[in-house]
Amino acid sequence: MSNDGLATAARTAVEQCMALEASESCVVVTDDKRRPIGEALYEAACAVSEDTTILQYPPGDQHGEEPPATVAAAMAAADVFLAPTTKSVSHTRARGDACEAGARGATLPGITEDVFVTGLDADYETIAQHCRDVLAQVADADEIRVTAPAGTDITFETGDREWNTDTGIVHDAGGFSNLPAGEVFVSPTNADGTYVVDGTMRPHGLLDDGQKLRFEVEDGYVTEISDDEIRSQVEEAAEEVGRDAYNLAELGIGTNVGVTDLVGSVLLDEKAAGTIHIAIGDDAGIGGDTNAPLHLDGIVREPTVWADGEEVELPR
């Protein structure tokens, strides 16, 4: 990966997404495996503000694990934080406390150099506009139906839950986003039908041509999973939390027009314009009420989306 590519992506993150100002403090939080990305962000931030620091620690064991106390304190004390880490700190107390203290920030969980360059080689003001356009079409709908060529036909009810936008534009105190960004998403109150993942899903990554993962959904819960590995993950979680592990947690619509090909990274591929993603498990962090030790996103290619019977114009 060229240093020029990393530097360009880092400038987009620091200048466009975060709008760091010379008078503000910035802390970059990274780990031993993500150092090149951390350094690129540090250098981009240093070019704007002299009050910039970088903190590095050993990679965590699992997503959601708290970073060291010194890292948490630095995040809360900064105006802006950027966290390219191997394991996600998005849903940690450290991240939440930092935003409550007024810091604005972005986490880049599991980011690779390729995904960093691809996902941030984009105009985020344009992505934000696509988010607004999609949101305007779905926000007031009671029912969302999604179909796709691989066999998806599923209907969601949103009840009184609000749709969220992940625009990548984090200019207000306390604001937060993942990067790369670009999606409009909701935690539905109910869902029925079938969805077939033919894009990307952990632990498989990018699926082979013709490979399909089929999920049956009844009354808001996944009742059948065609794939043995994914089924065993959910069954293991169910030993801890019971039926909540099978919760249909999320419907997301990708709006990042800079992502033209799926690459096998859920973080990036779920943002790709012209795709939708559906997740199983935890939704407490996105407006739902289910706590579960997993959140499994699967990306569906070439969907058609209807909001109360009206076809939604998706960014492509």
Short mmCIF file of C-alpha atoms in Angstrom, two decimals:
data_model
loop_
_atom_site.label_atom_id
_atom_site.label_comp_id
_atom_site.label_asym_id
_atom_site.label_seq_id
_atom_site.Cartn_x
_atom_site.Cartn_y
_atom_site.Cartn_z
CA MET A 1 0.00 0.00 0.00
CA SER A 2 1.50 3.35 -1.03
CA ASN A 3 2.04 6.01 1.58
CA ASP A 4 0.33 8.47 -0.80
CA GLY A 5 -2.88 6.42 -0.69
CA LEU A 6 -2.84 6.26 3.09
CA ALA A 7 -2.08 9.99 3.33
CA THR A 8 -4.95 10.96 1.02
CA ALA A 9 -7.43 8.78 2.92
CA ALA A 10 -6.18 10.16 6.24
CA ARG A 11 -6.67 13.75 5.07
CA THR A 12 -10.26 12.93 4.08
CA ALA A 13 -10.90 11.53 7.57
CA VAL A 14 -9.26 14.42 9.44
CA GLU A 15 -10.31 17.37 7.28
CA GLN A 16 -13.64 16.40 5.70
CA CYS A 17 -15.15 13.84 8.07
CA MET A 18 -13.95 15.30 11.39
CA ALA A 19 -13.33 18.93 10.33
CA LEU A 20 -10.45 19.21 12.81
CA GLU A 21 -9.47 22.82 13.51
CA ALA A 22 -6.08 24.23 14.43
CA SER A 23 -7.31 25.26 17.87
CA GLU A 24 -8.55 21.75 18.73
CA SER A 25 -6.87 18.76 20.33
CA CYS A 26 -6.84 15.38 18.58
CA VAL A 27 -5.89 11.93 19.84
CA VAL A 28 -5.29 8.94 17.55
CA VAL A 29 -5.83 5.60 19.28
CA THR A 30 -4.35 2.56 17.55
CA ASP A 31 -2.78 -0.80 18.26
CA ASP A 32 0.24 -2.81 17.20
CA LYS A 33 -1.47 -4.27 14.11
CA ARG A 34 -2.93 -0.99 12.80
CA ARG A 35 0.11 1.26 13.30
CA PRO A 36 0.52 2.38 9.64
CA ILE A 37 -3.08 3.64 9.53
CA GLY A 38 -2.68 5.27 12.94
CA GLU A 39 0.49 7.02 11.83
CA ALA A 40 -1.15 8.29 8.62
CA LEU A 41 -4.02 9.78 10.66
CA TYR A 42 -1.56 11.24 13.18
CA GLU A 43 0.43 12.95 10.43
CA ALA A 44 -2.74 14.31 8.79
CA ALA A 45 -3.94 15.66 12.14
CA CYS A 46 -0.54 17.16 12.96
CA ALA A 47 -0.71 19.11 9.71
CA VAL A 48 -3.83 20.83 11.11
CA SER A 49 -3.29 20.95 14.87
CA GLU A 50 -0.12 20.93 16.97
CA ASP A 51 -2.14 19.53 19.86
CA THR A 52 -2.17 16.01 18.41
CA THR A 53 -1.10 12.78 20.11
CA ILE A 54 -1.01 9.11 19.19
CA LEU A 55 -1.50 6.25 21.65
CA GLN A 56 -0.78 2.62 20.84
CA TYR A 57 -1.63 -0.49 22.83
CA PRO A 58 -1.74 -4.29 22.24
CA PRO A 59 -4.77 -5.47 20.24
CA GLY A 60 -7.76 -6.50 22.34
CA ASP A 61 -9.07 -10.06 22.43
CA GLN A 62 -12.61 -9.28 21.35
CA HIS A 63 -14.80 -6.53 19.93
CA GLY A 64 -16.16 -4.25 22.63
CA GLU A 65 -13.31 -4.86 25.05
CA GLU A 66 -12.40 -1.71 27.01
CA PRO A 67 -9.11 -0.01 26.03
CA PRO A 68 -6.55 0.81 28.78
CA ALA A 69 -7.63 3.49 31.26
CA THR A 70 -5.00 5.93 29.98
CA VAL A 71 -6.44 5.62 26.47
CA ALA A 72 -9.99 6.15 27.73
CA ALA A 73 -8.91 9.27 29.63
CA ALA A 74 -7.15 10.71 26.57
CA MET A 75 -10.21 10.14 24.39
CA ALA A 76 -12.46 11.94 26.88
CA ALA A 77 -10.04 14.86 27.20
CA ALA A 78 -9.69 15.46 23.45
CA ASP A 79 -11.84 17.52 21.10
CA VAL A 80 -11.49 14.85 18.39
CA PHE A 81 -10.52 11.17 18.51
CA LEU A 82 -9.84 8.67 15.74
CA ALA A 83 -9.52 4.98 16.61
CA PRO A 84 -8.18 2.57 13.94
CA THR A 85 -8.04 -0.64 15.99
CA THR A 86 -8.07 -4.39 15.37
CA LYS A 87 -11.02 -4.95 17.71
CA SER A 88 -13.87 -2.46 17.80
CA VAL A 89 -14.06 0.15 20.53
CA SER A 90 -17.36 1.49 19.10
CA HIS A 91 -19.52 0.01 21.84
CA THR A 92 -17.17 0.55 24.79
CA ARG A 93 -17.74 2.72 27.84
CA ALA A 94 -14.55 4.57 26.86
CA ARG A 95 -16.06 5.66 23.55
CA GLY A 96 -19.42 6.52 25.08
CA ASP A 97 -17.86 8.48 27.93
CA ALA A 98 -15.67 10.42 25.50
CA CYS A 99 -18.69 11.50 23.43
CA GLU A 100 -20.63 12.38 26.59
CA ALA A 101 -17.69 14.57 27.60
CA GLY A 102 -18.07 16.45 24.30
CA ALA A 103 -15.44 14.76 22.15
CA ARG A 104 -16.43 13.89 18.59
CA GLY A 105 -14.88 10.85 17.06
CA ALA A 106 -14.70 8.01 14.61
CA THR A 107 -13.80 4.39 15.14
CA LEU A 108 -12.32 2.27 12.36
CA PRO A 109 -12.73 -1.30 13.70
CA GLY A 110 -10.79 -4.06 11.98
CA ILE A 111 -9.66 -1.59 9.34
CA THR A 112 -7.08 -2.73 6.79
CA GLU A 113 -4.95 -0.47 4.62
CA ASP A 114 -6.88 -1.51 1.48
CA VAL A 115 -10.26 -0.86 3.11
CA PHE A 116 -9.03 2.46 4.54
CA VAL A 117 -7.92 3.72 1.14
CA THR A 118 -10.96 2.39 -0.76
CA GLY A 119 -13.57 3.50 1.75
CA LEU A 120 -12.18 6.99 2.28
CA ASP A 121 -11.46 7.75 -1.36
CA ALA A 122 -14.87 9.39 -1.54
CA ASP A 123 -16.64 12.71 -1.19
CA TYR A 124 -18.40 12.39 2.16
CA GLU A 125 -20.60 15.42 1.56
CA THR A 126 -22.05 13.52 -1.41
CA ILE A 127 -22.47 10.39 0.73
CA ALA A 128 -24.27 12.46 3.38
CA GLN A 129 -26.66 13.77 0.72
CA HIS A 130 -27.39 10.20 -0.44
CA CYS A 131 -28.15 9.31 3.19
CA ARG A 132 -30.59 12.20 3.43
CA ASP A 133 -32.25 11.20 0.14
CA VAL A 134 -32.78 7.59 1.26
CA LEU A 135 -33.90 8.63 4.74
CA ALA A 136 -36.57 10.93 3.27
CA GLN A 137 -38.07 7.95 1.40
CA VAL A 138 -38.14 5.45 4.28
CA ALA A 139 -38.45 7.47 7.50
CA ASP A 140 -42.24 7.60 7.69
CA ALA A 141 -42.99 4.16 6.27
CA ASP A 142 -44.68 1.52 8.42
CA GLU A 143 -43.54 -1.38 6.24
CA ILE A 144 -40.36 -2.00 4.26
CA ARG A 145 -40.12 -4.87 1.79
CA VAL A 146 -36.86 -6.05 0.23
CA THR A 147 -36.48 -8.46 -2.69
CA ALA A 148 -33.34 -9.51 -4.56
CA PRO A 149 -32.43 -11.85 -7.43
CA ALA A 150 -30.74 -14.46 -5.20
CA GLY A 151 -34.04 -15.20 -3.44
CA THR A 152 -34.56 -12.51 -0.81
CA ASP A 153 -38.18 -11.57 -0.09
CA ILE A 154 -38.63 -10.17 3.40
CA THR A 155 -40.88 -7.57 4.99
CA PHE A 156 -39.97 -5.42 8.00
CA GLU A 157 -42.09 -3.38 10.39
CA THR A 158 -40.35 -0.42 12.02
CA GLY A 159 -42.99 0.55 14.58
CA ASP A 160 -41.94 3.66 16.47
CA ARG A 161 -38.21 3.11 16.00
CA GLU A 162 -36.23 5.80 14.26
CA TRP A 163 -34.02 5.32 11.23
CA ASN A 164 -30.38 6.33 11.73
CA THR A 165 -27.86 7.73 9.27
CA ASP A 166 -24.13 7.02 9.28
CA THR A 167 -22.83 9.80 7.06
CA GLY A 168 -19.19 9.98 8.12
CA ILE A 169 -19.61 13.70 8.73
CA VAL A 170 -18.84 14.28 12.43
CA HIS A 171 -18.68 18.03 12.99
CA ASP A 172 -20.70 18.45 16.20
CA ALA A 173 -19.50 17.96 19.78
CA GLY A 174 -20.36 14.48 21.01
CA GLY A 175 -20.87 13.17 17.49
CA PHE A 176 -19.74 9.70 16.47
CA SER A 177 -19.41 7.55 13.35
CA ASN A 178 -17.69 4.49 12.01
CA LEU A 179 -15.34 5.06 9.11
CA PRO A 180 -15.64 4.16 6.30
CA ALA A 181 -19.27 5.33 6.51
CA GLY A 182 -22.37 5.51 4.37
CA GLU A 183 -25.58 3.82 5.43
CA VAL A 184 -29.15 4.39 6.58
CA PHE A 185 -30.33 1.78 9.07
CA VAL A 186 -33.06 0.78 11.52
CA SER A 187 -33.72 -1.88 14.13
CA PRO A 188 -37.09 -3.29 13.03
CA THR A 189 -39.78 -4.25 15.54
CA ASN A 190 -40.83 -7.22 13.42
CA ALA A 191 -39.87 -9.09 10.25
CA ASP A 192 -41.11 -12.04 8.21
CA GLY A 193 -39.74 -13.72 5.11
CA THR A 194 -36.50 -14.97 3.63
CA TYR A 195 -33.20 -13.26 3.04
CA VAL A 196 -30.32 -14.69 1.04
CA VAL A 197 -26.83 -13.31 1.57
CA ASP A 198 -24.79 -13.40 -1.65
CA GLY A 199 -22.25 -10.67 -0.82
CA THR A 200 -20.15 -10.71 2.35
CA MET A 201 -20.67 -12.27 5.76
CA ARG A 202 -18.41 -13.35 8.58
CA PRO A 203 -16.79 -15.81 9.02
CA HIS A 204 -16.72 -16.43 5.25
CA GLY A 205 -15.78 -12.97 4.00
CA LEU A 206 -16.64 -12.39 0.34
CA LEU A 207 -18.80 -15.26 -0.89
CA ASP A 208 -17.87 -17.17 -4.04
CA ASP A 209 -19.95 -16.79 -7.19
CA GLY A 210 -23.11 -18.82 -6.68
CA GLN A 211 -22.56 -19.24 -2.93
CA LYS A 212 -25.69 -18.29 -0.97
CA LEU A 213 -26.51 -18.18 2.73
CA ARG A 214 -30.24 -18.55 3.35
CA PHE A 215 -32.11 -17.32 6.44
CA GLU A 216 -35.78 -17.82 7.28
CA VAL A 217 -37.40 -15.21 9.54
CA GLU A 218 -40.69 -15.41 11.46
CA ASP A 219 -42.10 -12.83 13.86
CA GLY A 220 -38.80 -10.98 14.13
CA TYR A 221 -36.60 -14.01 14.79
CA VAL A 222 -34.39 -16.10 12.54
CA THR A 223 -35.80 -19.63 12.52
CA GLU A 224 -33.59 -21.38 9.95
CA ILE A 225 -29.94 -20.84 8.93
CA SER A 226 -28.59 -22.78 5.96
CA ASP A 227 -24.90 -22.36 6.88
CA ASP A 228 -23.38 -24.62 9.54
CA GLU A 229 -20.68 -22.18 10.72
CA ILE A 230 -23.04 -19.25 11.17
CA ARG A 231 -25.66 -21.47 12.80
CA SER A 232 -23.10 -22.70 15.35
CA GLN A 233 -22.14 -19.10 16.19
CA VAL A 234 -25.76 -18.22 16.88
CA GLU A 235 -26.37 -21.44 18.82
CA GLU A 236 -23.35 -20.69 21.01
CA ALA A 237 -24.68 -17.19 21.73
CA ALA A 238 -28.10 -18.68 22.48
CA GLU A 239 -26.57 -20.74 25.28
CA GLU A 240 -25.87 -17.39 26.97
CA VAL A 241 -28.94 -15.28 26.08
CA GLY A 242 -31.50 -17.72 24.70
CA ARG A 243 -33.84 -16.63 21.91
CA ASP A 244 -32.34 -13.10 21.79
CA ALA A 245 -29.39 -14.51 19.83
CA TYR A 246 -31.82 -15.12 16.93
CA ASN A 247 -33.20 -11.58 16.97
CA LEU A 248 -33.53 -9.92 13.54
CA ALA A 249 -31.53 -6.87 14.58
CA GLU A 250 -31.03 -4.53 11.64
CA LEU A 251 -31.94 -3.52 8.14
CA GLY A 252 -29.32 -1.24 6.58
CA ILE A 253 -29.14 0.46 3.17
CA GLY A 254 -25.68 1.28 1.76
CA THR A 255 -25.04 4.80 0.47
CA ASN A 256 -21.27 4.97 -0.14
CA VAL A 257 -20.98 5.45 -3.91
CA GLY A 258 -17.17 5.29 -3.60
CA VAL A 259 -17.39 1.55 -2.92
CA THR A 260 -17.84 0.05 -6.37
CA ASP A 261 -16.88 -3.56 -5.59
CA LEU A 262 -17.32 -5.78 -2.55
CA VAL A 263 -13.96 -6.74 -1.06
CA GLY A 264 -14.84 -9.13 1.76
CA SER A 265 -14.76 -6.64 4.63
CA VAL A 266 -18.15 -6.27 6.36
CA LEU A 267 -17.11 -2.83 7.61
CA LEU A 268 -16.70 -1.60 4.03
CA ASP A 269 -19.09 -3.80 2.06
CA GLU A 270 -22.16 -2.98 4.17
CA LYS A 271 -21.69 0.65 3.12
CA ALA A 272 -21.60 -0.10 -0.63
CA ALA A 273 -24.26 1.83 -2.54
CA GLY A 274 -26.76 -0.47 -4.22
CA THR A 275 -26.67 -3.09 -1.44
CA ILE A 276 -28.63 -3.75 1.73
CA HIS A 277 -27.53 -5.64 4.82
CA ILE A 278 -29.46 -7.54 7.45
CA ALA A 279 -28.08 -8.45 10.87
CA ILE A 280 -28.83 -11.05 13.54
CA GLY A 281 -28.42 -10.53 17.28
CA ASP A 282 -27.72 -7.38 19.25
CA ASP A 283 -29.60 -4.19 18.42
CA ALA A 284 -29.36 -2.28 21.70
CA GLY A 285 -26.78 0.07 20.22
CA ILE A 286 -28.94 1.05 17.23
CA GLY A 287 -32.32 1.75 18.79
CA GLY A 288 -33.54 -1.71 19.72
CA ASP A 289 -33.90 -3.45 23.07
CA THR A 290 -32.07 -6.75 22.57
CA ASN A 291 -28.69 -7.38 24.18
CA ALA A 292 -26.80 -10.27 22.63
CA PRO A 293 -23.10 -11.17 22.36
CA LEU A 294 -23.11 -11.08 18.56
CA HIS A 295 -24.17 -8.86 15.65
CA LEU A 296 -23.83 -10.69 12.35
CA ASP A 297 -24.29 -8.58 9.22
CA GLY A 298 -24.92 -10.18 5.84
CA ILE A 299 -24.78 -8.17 2.61
CA VAL A 300 -27.38 -8.69 -0.16
CA ARG A 301 -26.60 -7.66 -3.72
CA GLU A 302 -28.93 -5.93 -6.20
CA PRO A 303 -31.89 -5.39 -3.87
CA THR A 304 -35.15 -3.65 -4.62
CA VAL A 305 -36.62 -1.83 -1.63
CA TRP A 306 -40.23 -0.73 -1.18
CA ALA A 307 -41.47 1.66 1.51
CA ASP A 308 -45.23 1.22 2.02
CA GLY A 309 -45.44 -0.12 -1.53
CA GLU A 310 -43.42 2.70 -3.16
CA GLU A 311 -40.09 1.69 -4.69
CA VAL A 312 -37.17 3.44 -3.01
CA GLU A 313 -34.62 5.08 -5.29
CA LEU A 314 -31.26 3.74 -4.09
CA PRO A 315 -27.91 5.40 -4.78
CA ARG A 316 -25.89 3.36 -7.24
#
